[in-house]
Amino acid sequence: MSDTATLEYKGKKIEFPVIEGTENELAIDIKALRASTGIITLDPGYKNTGSCESAITYLDGEKGILRYRGYKIEDLAEKADFLEVAYLLIFGELPTKAQLDKFHNDIREHLEVDEDIKKIVDSFPRTAHPMGVLSSLTSALTAFNPSVVNINSEEDMYNAVVKIMGKFPILAAWTLRRRNSKPYDYGDSELGYVENILCLMFKKPNEKYKINPKVVDALDKLLILHADHEQNCSTSTVRIVGSSHAGLFASLSAGVSALWGPLHGGANQAVIEMLESIRQDGGDTAKYMKKAKDKEDPFRLMGFGHRVYKNFDPRAKIIKKSADEVLADLGINDPVLTIAKSLEKQALEDDYFVKRKLYPNVDFYSGIIYRALGIPTEMFTVMFALGRLPGWIAQWREMRLKQEPIGRPRQIYVGENQREFVSLDKR
Ligand code: CMC
């Protein structure tokens, strides 16, 4: 028999089941709380609230563990490629060669968008942030593919998945092409999934795109490391929008918007901008450490801290090593890498950071790699979105297959009590 937790309220004791996950995580199932007591739980920011049971990603923030479908992130980053990881996340198992080929070929069928999408891209100011444009384009895609909204079978779901896996990189790349006044390009369906992302972004007209395997490998690894992270802000957004049975593309568009914020995926852009401004200010890292600790100063050390990790973010460890390797491989000497390492060293020895368990997160070194790969700063969060796409899809699919109820939190009302209406002439 499973454990129970007892709550005592106004002299009445009520028992609630305790749920145990496969890694022995525990949760009190309070579904019956309001019906039996009239009270609800209050937890702004959901710091202590589980929104679902999920079989996709396991992370232990105290031990610094991250696994997709049971596989260690370190092994996946080293031994798998991004499309294999996408398949694993979405369908639950590593694909056989035949399954992977079929998945890739089905995606290849959708390496195009309606030509009218170009008119929409053209209507954005060139200065628009690529994440805002990407969110709008992802939403607009529904209008051109209305059949993907009503998902009534696994087959409908599969079709929607391969469609968006094919089309999303095109939209992402075109946000850059719009910004740089470059002609829109459909890439090359002969290429690997990650190679084609680079081709979509950087191919020049009338020239064959030259693949640099080192750049492809580095990007592949970054995309794997970003592919899922259980119930983070954007993923929870995707699940909650999808729970109203809004279509997959609408749910993903909301996820892109959530990811954009600097406290979430937007941190990778914020980190490089912070490092660059420290460099331009003479490279005095101690000055910025002091600012980060000053409660009167809004400055935060971007790329540090995490809601769940209270130990090293395992992704940051891999990315830091990779940053050294990629820069050496490509013969790049980026002074902001030295500034980043100096900030990290000081933070890890500083009482403020140690006491609050603030470690570098995934975004601290990723921007340095993106920059070395020739990706412009304002595209960093778009790259994160390209990586997170399979995770969002997997979480949305799991939510729909389990027929989870619509997401609808409650609240404690603290506004005015009922009052008499006062007509305009009497106010
Ligand atoms: N610099 C300075 N102080 C910090 C930082 C930081 N980066 N992060 C947290 N703190 C302090 C914070 O002021 C608070 O101090 P006190 O207890 O004295 O009030 C304490 O540490 C706890 O922070 P919190 O804001 O209550 O923690 P949270 O779980 O609500 O926020 C966070 C997590 C990631 C939003 C936050 O650490 C942060 O703003 N970090 C910088 C932005 C960043 O790098 N975001 C990327 C996150 S990883 C990528 C992803 O989201 O997928």
CSV table of N, CA and C in Angstrom, one decimal, residues 107-232:
chain,number,residue,atom,x,y,z
A,107,ILE,N,10.1,13.9,-42.6
A,107,ILE,CA,10.3,15.3,-42.4
A,107,ILE,C,10.7,16.0,-43.7
A,108,ARG,N,11.6,15.3,-44.5
A,108,ARG,CA,12.0,15.9,-45.8
A,108,ARG,C,10.8,16.3,-46.7
A,109,GLU,N,9.7,15.5,-46.5
A,109,GLU,CA,8.5,15.8,-47.4
A,109,GLU,C,8.0,17.2,-47.0
A,110,HIS,N,8.4,17.8,-45.9
A,110,HIS,CA,7.8,19.1,-45.4
A,110,HIS,C,8.8,20.2,-45.4
A,111,LEU,N,9.9,20.1,-46.1
A,111,LEU,CA,10.9,21.1,-46.1
A,111,LEU,C,10.5,22.3,-47.1
A,112,GLU,N,9.3,22.8,-46.8
A,112,GLU,CA,8.8,23.9,-47.6
A,112,GLU,C,7.6,24.5,-46.8
A,113,VAL,N,7.4,25.8,-47.2
A,113,VAL,CA,6.2,26.5,-46.6
A,113,VAL,C,5.5,27.1,-47.7
A,114,ASP,N,4.2,27.5,-47.5
A,114,ASP,CA,3.5,28.2,-48.5
A,114,ASP,C,4.2,29.5,-48.9
A,115,GLU,N,4.3,29.7,-50.2
A,115,GLU,CA,5.0,30.9,-50.7
A,115,GLU,C,4.5,32.2,-50.1
A,116,ASP,N,3.2,32.2,-49.8
A,116,ASP,CA,2.6,33.4,-49.2
A,116,ASP,C,3.2,33.8,-47.8
A,117,ILE,N,3.9,32.8,-47.2
A,117,ILE,CA,4.5,33.1,-45.9
A,117,ILE,C,5.6,34.1,-46.1
A,118,LYS,N,6.2,34.1,-47.3
A,118,LYS,CA,7.2,35.1,-47.6
A,118,LYS,C,6.7,36.6,-47.4
A,119,LYS,N,5.4,36.7,-47.8
A,119,LYS,CA,4.8,38.1,-47.7
A,119,LYS,C,4.7,38.5,-46.3
A,120,ILE,N,4.4,37.5,-45.4
A,120,ILE,CA,4.2,37.8,-44.0
A,120,ILE,C,5.6,38.1,-43.4
A,121,VAL,N,6.6,37.4,-43.8
A,121,VAL,CA,8.0,37.7,-43.3
A,121,VAL,C,8.4,39.1,-43.7
A,122,ASP,N,8.1,39.4,-45.0
A,122,ASP,CA,8.4,40.7,-45.5
A,122,ASP,C,7.7,41.8,-44.8
A,123,SER,N,6.6,41.6,-44.2
A,123,SER,CA,5.8,42.7,-43.6
A,123,SER,C,6.4,43.1,-42.2
A,124,PHE,N,7.4,42.3,-41.7
A,124,PHE,CA,8.0,42.7,-40.4
A,124,PHE,C,9.1,43.7,-40.6
A,125,PRO,N,9.2,44.7,-39.7
A,125,PRO,CA,10.4,45.5,-39.8
A,125,PRO,C,11.7,44.7,-39.7
A,126,ARG,N,12.7,45.1,-40.5
A,126,ARG,CA,13.9,44.3,-40.5
A,126,ARG,C,14.6,44.3,-39.1
A,127,THR,N,14.2,45.3,-38.3
A,127,THR,CA,14.8,45.4,-36.9
A,127,THR,C,14.1,44.6,-35.9
A,128,ALA,N,13.0,43.9,-36.3
A,128,ALA,CA,12.2,43.1,-35.3
A,128,ALA,C,13.0,42.0,-34.8
A,129,HIS,N,12.8,41.7,-33.5
A,129,HIS,CA,13.6,40.6,-32.9
A,129,HIS,C,13.1,39.3,-33.5
A,130,PRO,N,14.1,38.4,-33.9
A,130,PRO,CA,13.8,37.2,-34.5
A,130,PRO,C,12.8,36.3,-33.7
A,131,MET,N,12.9,36.4,-32.4
A,131,MET,CA,12.0,35.5,-31.6
A,131,MET,C,10.5,35.9,-31.7
A,132,GLY,N,10.3,37.3,-31.8
A,132,GLY,CA,8.9,37.7,-32.0
A,132,GLY,C,8.4,37.3,-33.4
A,133,VAL,N,9.3,37.4,-34.4
A,133,VAL,CA,8.9,37.0,-35.7
A,133,VAL,C,8.6,35.5,-35.8
A,134,LEU,N,9.5,34.8,-35.1
A,134,LEU,CA,9.4,33.3,-35.2
A,134,LEU,C,8.0,32.9,-34.5
A,135,SER,N,7.7,33.5,-33.4
A,135,SER,CA,6.5,33.1,-32.7
A,135,SER,C,5.3,33.4,-33.6
A,136,SER,N,5.3,34.6,-34.3
A,136,SER,CA,4.2,35.0,-35.2
A,136,SER,C,4.1,34.0,-36.4
A,137,LEU,N,5.2,33.7,-36.9
A,137,LEU,CA,5.2,32.8,-38.1
A,137,LEU,C,4.8,31.4,-37.8
A,138,THR,N,5.1,30.9,-36.6
A,138,THR,CA,4.7,29.6,-36.2
A,138,THR,C,3.2,29.6,-36.0
A,139,SER,N,2.7,30.6,-35.4
A,139,SER,CA,1.2,30.7,-35.3
A,139,SER,C,0.6,30.8,-36.7
A,140,ALA,N,1.1,31.7,-37.5
A,140,ALA,CA,0.6,31.8,-38.9
A,140,ALA,C,0.5,30.5,-39.7
A,141,LEU,N,1.5,29.6,-39.4
A,141,LEU,CA,1.5,28.4,-40.1
A,141,LEU,C,0.2,27.6,-40.0
A,142,THR,N,-0.5,27.7,-38.9
A,142,THR,CA,-1.8,27.0,-38.7
A,142,THR,C,-2.7,27.4,-39.8
A,143,ALA,N,-2.7,28.7,-40.2
A,143,ALA,CA,-3.7,29.2,-41.2
A,143,ALA,C,-3.4,28.5,-42.6
A,144,PHE,N,-2.1,28.1,-42.8
A,144,PHE,CA,-1.8,27.4,-44.0
A,144,PHE,C,-1.9,25.9,-43.9
A,145,ASN,N,-2.1,25.4,-42.7
A,145,ASN,CA,-2.2,24.0,-42.5
A,145,ASN,C,-3.3,23.7,-41.5
A,146,PRO,N,-4.5,24.0,-41.9
A,146,PRO,CA,-5.6,23.9,-40.9
A,146,PRO,C,-5.9,22.5,-40.5
A,147,SER,N,-5.5,21.5,-41.3
A,147,SER,CA,-5.8,20.1,-41.0
A,147,SER,C,-5.0,19.6,-39.8
A,148,VAL,N,-4.0,20.3,-39.3
A,148,VAL,CA,-3.2,19.8,-38.2
A,148,VAL,C,-3.9,20.2,-36.8
A,149,VAL,N,-5.0,21.0,-36.9
A,149,VAL,CA,-5.5,21.5,-35.6
A,149,VAL,C,-6.3,20.4,-34.9
A,150,ASN,N,-7.2,19.7,-35.7
A,150,ASN,CA,-8.0,18.6,-35.0
A,150,ASN,C,-7.2,17.3,-35.1
A,151,ILE,N,-6.6,17.0,-34.0
A,151,ILE,CA,-5.9,15.7,-33.9
A,151,ILE,C,-6.7,14.7,-33.3
A,152,ASN,N,-7.1,13.7,-34.1
A,152,ASN,CA,-8.0,12.6,-33.6
A,152,ASN,C,-7.4,11.2,-33.6
A,153,SER,N,-6.1,11.1,-34.0
A,153,SER,CA,-5.5,9.8,-34.0
A,153,SER,C,-4.0,10.0,-33.9
A,154,GLU,N,-3.3,8.8,-33.7
A,154,GLU,CA,-1.8,8.9,-33.6
A,154,GLU,C,-1.3,9.3,-35.0
A,155,GLU,N,-2.0,8.9,-36.1
A,155,GLU,CA,-1.5,9.2,-37.4
A,155,GLU,C,-1.6,10.7,-37.6
A,156,ASP,N,-2.7,11.3,-37.2
A,156,ASP,CA,-2.9,12.8,-37.3
A,156,ASP,C,-1.7,13.5,-36.6
A,157,MET,N,-1.4,12.9,-35.4
A,157,MET,CA,-0.4,13.5,-34.5
A,157,MET,C,1.0,13.4,-35.2
A,158,TYR,N,1.3,12.2,-35.8
A,158,TYR,CA,2.6,12.0,-36.5
A,158,TYR,C,2.7,13.0,-37.6
A,159,ASN,N,1.6,13.2,-38.4
A,159,ASN,CA,1.7,14.1,-39.5
A,159,ASN,C,2.0,15.5,-39.1
A,160,ALA,N,1.4,15.9,-38.0
A,160,ALA,CA,1.6,17.3,-37.5
A,160,ALA,C,3.1,17.4,-37.0
A,161,VAL,N,3.6,16.3,-36.4
A,161,VAL,CA,5.0,16.3,-35.9
A,161,VAL,C,6.0,16.5,-37.0
A,162,VAL,N,5.9,15.6,-38.0
A,162,VAL,CA,6.9,15.7,-39.1
A,162,VAL,C,6.8,17.0,-39.9
A,163,LYS,N,5.5,17.5,-40.0
A,163,LYS,CA,5.3,18.8,-40.7
A,163,LYS,C,6.1,19.9,-39.9
A,164,ILE,N,5.9,20.0,-38.6
A,164,ILE,CA,6.6,21.1,-37.9
A,164,ILE,C,8.1,20.9,-37.8
A,165,MET,N,8.5,19.7,-37.7
A,165,MET,CA,10.0,19.4,-37.7
A,165,MET,C,10.6,19.9,-39.0
A,166,GLY,N,9.9,19.8,-40.1
A,166,GLY,CA,10.4,20.2,-41.4
A,166,GLY,C,10.3,21.8,-41.5
A,167,LYS,N,9.2,22.3,-41.1
A,167,LYS,CA,8.9,23.7,-41.5
A,167,LYS,C,9.5,24.7,-40.5
A,168,PHE,N,9.7,24.3,-39.2
A,168,PHE,CA,10.1,25.3,-38.2
A,168,PHE,C,11.5,25.8,-38.5
A,169,PRO,N,12.5,24.9,-38.9
A,169,PRO,CA,13.8,25.5,-39.2
A,169,PRO,C,13.8,26.5,-40.4
A,170,ILE,N,12.8,26.3,-41.3
A,170,ILE,CA,12.7,27.3,-42.4
A,170,ILE,C,12.3,28.6,-41.9
A,171,LEU,N,11.3,28.6,-41.0
A,171,LEU,CA,10.8,29.9,-40.4
A,171,LEU,C,11.9,30.5,-39.6
A,172,ALA,N,12.6,29.7,-38.8
A,172,ALA,CA,13.7,30.2,-37.9
A,172,ALA,C,14.8,30.9,-38.8
A,173,ALA,N,15.1,30.2,-39.9
A,173,ALA,CA,16.2,30.8,-40.7
A,173,ALA,C,15.8,32.0,-41.4
A,174,TRP,N,14.5,32.1,-41.8
A,174,TRP,CA,14.0,33.2,-42.5
A,174,TRP,C,13.9,34.5,-41.6
A,175,THR,N,13.8,34.3,-40.3
A,175,THR,CA,13.8,35.5,-39.5
A,175,THR,C,15.2,36.2,-39.6
A,176,LEU,N,16.3,35.4,-39.8
A,176,LEU,CA,17.6,35.9,-40.0
A,176,LEU,C,17.7,36.5,-41.3
A,177,ARG,N,17.2,35.8,-42.4
A,177,ARG,CA,17.3,36.3,-43.7
A,177,ARG,C,16.6,37.7,-43.9
A,178,ARG,N,15.4,37.8,-43.2
A,178,ARG,CA,14.7,39.1,-43.3
A,178,ARG,C,15.6,40.2,-42.7
A,179,ARG,N,16.1,39.9,-41.5
A,179,ARG,CA,17.0,40.9,-40.8
A,179,ARG,C,18.1,41.3,-41.7
A,180,ASN,N,18.7,40.4,-42.4
A,180,ASN,CA,19.9,40.7,-43.2
A,180,ASN,C,19.6,41.0,-44.6
A,181,SER,N,18.4,41.1,-45.0
A,181,SER,CA,18.0,41.4,-46.4
A,181,SER,C,18.6,40.3,-47.4
A,182,LYS,N,18.5,39.1,-47.0
A,182,LYS,CA,19.0,38.0,-47.8
A,182,LYS,C,17.8,37.3,-48.4
A,183,PRO,N,18.0,36.7,-49.6
A,183,PRO,CA,16.8,36.0,-50.3
A,183,PRO,C,16.4,34.8,-49.4
A,184,TYR,N,15.1,34.5,-49.4
A,184,TYR,CA,14.7,33.3,-48.6
A,184,TYR,C,15.1,32.1,-49.4
A,185,ASP,N,15.5,31.1,-48.6
A,185,ASP,CA,16.1,29.9,-49.2
A,185,ASP,C,15.4,28.6,-48.6
A,186,TYR,N,15.2,27.6,-49.4
A,186,TYR,CA,14.6,26.4,-48.9
A,186,TYR,C,15.6,25.3,-48.5
A,187,GLY,N,16.9,25.6,-48.4
A,187,GLY,CA,17.9,24.7,-48.0
A,187,GLY,C,18.1,23.5,-49.0
A,188,ASP,N,18.6,22.4,-48.5
A,188,ASP,CA,18.9,21.3,-49.4
A,188,ASP,C,18.4,20.0,-48.7
A,189,SER,N,17.4,19.3,-49.2
A,189,SER,CA,16.8,18.2,-48.6
A,189,SER,C,17.8,17.0,-48.6
A,190,GLU,N,18.9,17.0,-49.3
A,190,GLU,CA,19.9,15.9,-49.3
A,190,GLU,C,20.7,16.0,-48.0
A,191,LEU,N,20.7,17.1,-47.4
A,191,LEU,CA,21.6,17.3,-46.2
A,191,LEU,C,21.0,16.7,-44.9
A,192,GLY,N,21.8,16.4,-44.0
A,192,GLY,CA,21.4,16.0,-42.6
A,192,GLY,C,20.5,17.1,-42.0
A,193,TYR,N,19.8,16.8,-41.0
A,193,TYR,CA,18.8,17.8,-40.4
A,193,TYR,C,19.6,19.0,-39.9
A,194,VAL,N,20.7,18.8,-39.2
A,194,VAL,CA,21.4,20.0,-38.6
A,194,VAL,C,22.2,20.7,-39.7
A,195,GLU,N,22.7,19.9,-40.6
A,195,GLU,CA,23.5,20.6,-41.7
A,195,GLU,C,22.5,21.5,-42.5
A,196,ASN,N,21.3,21.0,-42.7
A,196,ASN,CA,20.3,21.8,-43.4
A,196,ASN,C,19.9,23.1,-42.7
A,197,ILE,N,19.9,23.0,-41.3
A,197,ILE,CA,19.6,24.3,-40.6
A,197,ILE,C,20.6,25.3,-40.9
A,198,LEU,N,21.9,24.9,-40.9
A,198,LEU,CA,23.0,25.9,-41.3
A,198,LEU,C,22.8,26.4,-42.7
A,199,CYS,N,22.5,25.4,-43.6
A,199,CYS,CA,22.3,25.8,-45.0
A,199,CYS,C,21.2,26.8,-45.2
A,200,LEU,N,20.1,26.5,-44.4
A,200,LEU,CA,18.9,27.4,-44.5
A,200,LEU,C,19.3,28.8,-44.0
A,201,MET,N,20.2,28.9,-43.0
A,201,MET,CA,20.5,30.2,-42.5
A,201,MET,C,21.5,30.9,-43.3
A,202,PHE,N,22.5,30.2,-43.9
A,202,PHE,CA,23.7,30.9,-44.4
A,202,PHE,C,24.0,30.7,-45.9
A,203,LYS,N,23.3,29.8,-46.5
A,203,LYS,CA,23.6,29.6,-48.0
A,203,LYS,C,23.4,30.9,-48.8
A,204,LYS,N,24.5,31.1,-49.6
A,204,LYS,CA,24.4,32.3,-50.5
A,204,LYS,C,23.7,31.9,-51.8
A,205,PRO,N,23.0,32.8,-52.5
A,205,PRO,CA,22.4,32.4,-53.7
A,205,PRO,C,23.5,32.1,-54.7
A,206,ASN,N,23.3,31.2,-55.6
A,206,ASN,CA,24.2,30.8,-56.7
A,206,ASN,C,25.5,30.1,-56.2
A,207,GLU,N,25.5,29.7,-54.9
A,207,GLU,CA,26.7,29.0,-54.4
A,207,GLU,C,26.2,27.8,-53.7
A,208,LYS,N,26.9,26.7,-53.8
A,208,LYS,CA,26.6,25.5,-53.0
A,208,LYS,C,27.0,25.8,-51.6
A,209,TYR,N,26.2,25.4,-50.6
A,209,TYR,CA,26.6,25.6,-49.2
A,209,TYR,C,27.7,24.7,-48.8
A,210,LYS,N,28.8,25.2,-48.3
A,210,LYS,CA,30.0,24.4,-47.9
A,210,LYS,C,29.8,23.9,-46.4
A,211,ILE,N,29.7,22.6,-46.2
A,211,ILE,CA,29.6,22.1,-44.9
A,211,ILE,C,30.9,22.1,-44.1
A,212,ASN,N,30.9,22.7,-42.9
A,212,ASN,CA,32.1,22.5,-42.1
A,212,ASN,C,31.7,21.5,-41.0
A,213,PRO,N,32.2,20.3,-41.0
A,213,PRO,CA,31.8,19.2,-40.1
A,213,PRO,C,32.0,19.7,-38.6
A,214,LYS,N,33.0,20.5,-38.3
A,214,LYS,CA,33.2,20.9,-36.9
A,214,LYS,C,32.1,21.8,-36.5
A,215,VAL,N,31.6,22.6,-37.4
A,215,VAL,CA,30.5,23.5,-37.0
A,215,VAL,C,29.2,22.7,-36.8
A,216,VAL,N,29.0,21.7,-37.7
A,216,VAL,CA,27.8,20.9,-37.6
A,216,VAL,C,27.8,20.1,-36.3
A,217,ASP,N,29.0,19.5,-36.0
A,217,ASP,CA,29.1,18.7,-34.7
A,217,ASP,C,28.8,19.6,-33.5
A,218,ALA,N,29.4,20.8,-33.5
A,218,ALA,CA,29.2,21.6,-32.3
A,218,ALA,C,27.7,22.1,-32.2
A,219,LEU,N,27.1,22.4,-33.3
A,219,LEU,CA,25.7,22.8,-33.3
A,219,LEU,C,24.8,21.6,-32.9
A,220,ASP,N,25.1,20.4,-33.4
A,220,ASP,CA,24.4,19.2,-33.1
A,220,ASP,C,24.3,19.0,-31.6
A,221,LYS,N,25.5,19.1,-31.0
A,221,LYS,CA,25.6,18.9,-29.5
A,221,LYS,C,24.8,19.9,-28.8
A,222,LEU,N,24.9,21.2,-29.2
A,222,LEU,CA,24.2,22.3,-28.5
A,222,LEU,C,22.6,22.0,-28.6
A,223,LEU,N,22.2,21.6,-29.8
A,223,LEU,CA,20.8,21.3,-29.9
A,223,LEU,C,20.3,20.2,-29.0
A,224,ILE,N,21.1,19.1,-28.9
A,224,ILE,CA,20.8,18.0,-28.0
A,224,ILE,C,20.7,18.5,-26.6
A,225,LEU,N,21.7,19.3,-26.2
A,225,LEU,CA,21.7,19.7,-24.8
A,225,LEU,C,20.4,20.6,-24.4
A,226,HIS,N,19.9,21.2,-25.5
A,226,HIS,CA,18.7,22.1,-25.2
A,226,HIS,C,17.4,21.4,-25.5
A,227,ALA,N,17.4,20.1,-25.9
A,227,ALA,CA,16.2,19.5,-26.5
A,227,ALA,C,15.1,19.3,-25.5
A,228,ASP,N,15.3,19.1,-24.2
A,228,ASP,CA,14.2,19.1,-23.3
A,228,ASP,C,14.7,19.4,-21.9
A,229,HIS,N,13.8,19.9,-21.0
A,229,HIS,CA,14.2,20.2,-19.7
A,229,HIS,C,13.0,20.1,-18.8
A,230,GLU,N,12.2,19.1,-18.9
A,230,GLU,CA,10.9,18.9,-18.2
A,230,GLU,C,10.1,20.1,-18.1
A,231,GLN,N,9.5,20.4,-16.9
A,231,GLN,CA,8.4,21.4,-16.9
A,231,GLN,C,8.8,22.8,-16.7
A,232,ASN,N,9.8,23.3,-17.6
A,232,ASN,CA,10.2,24.7,-17.5
A,232,ASN,C,9.1,25.6,-18.0
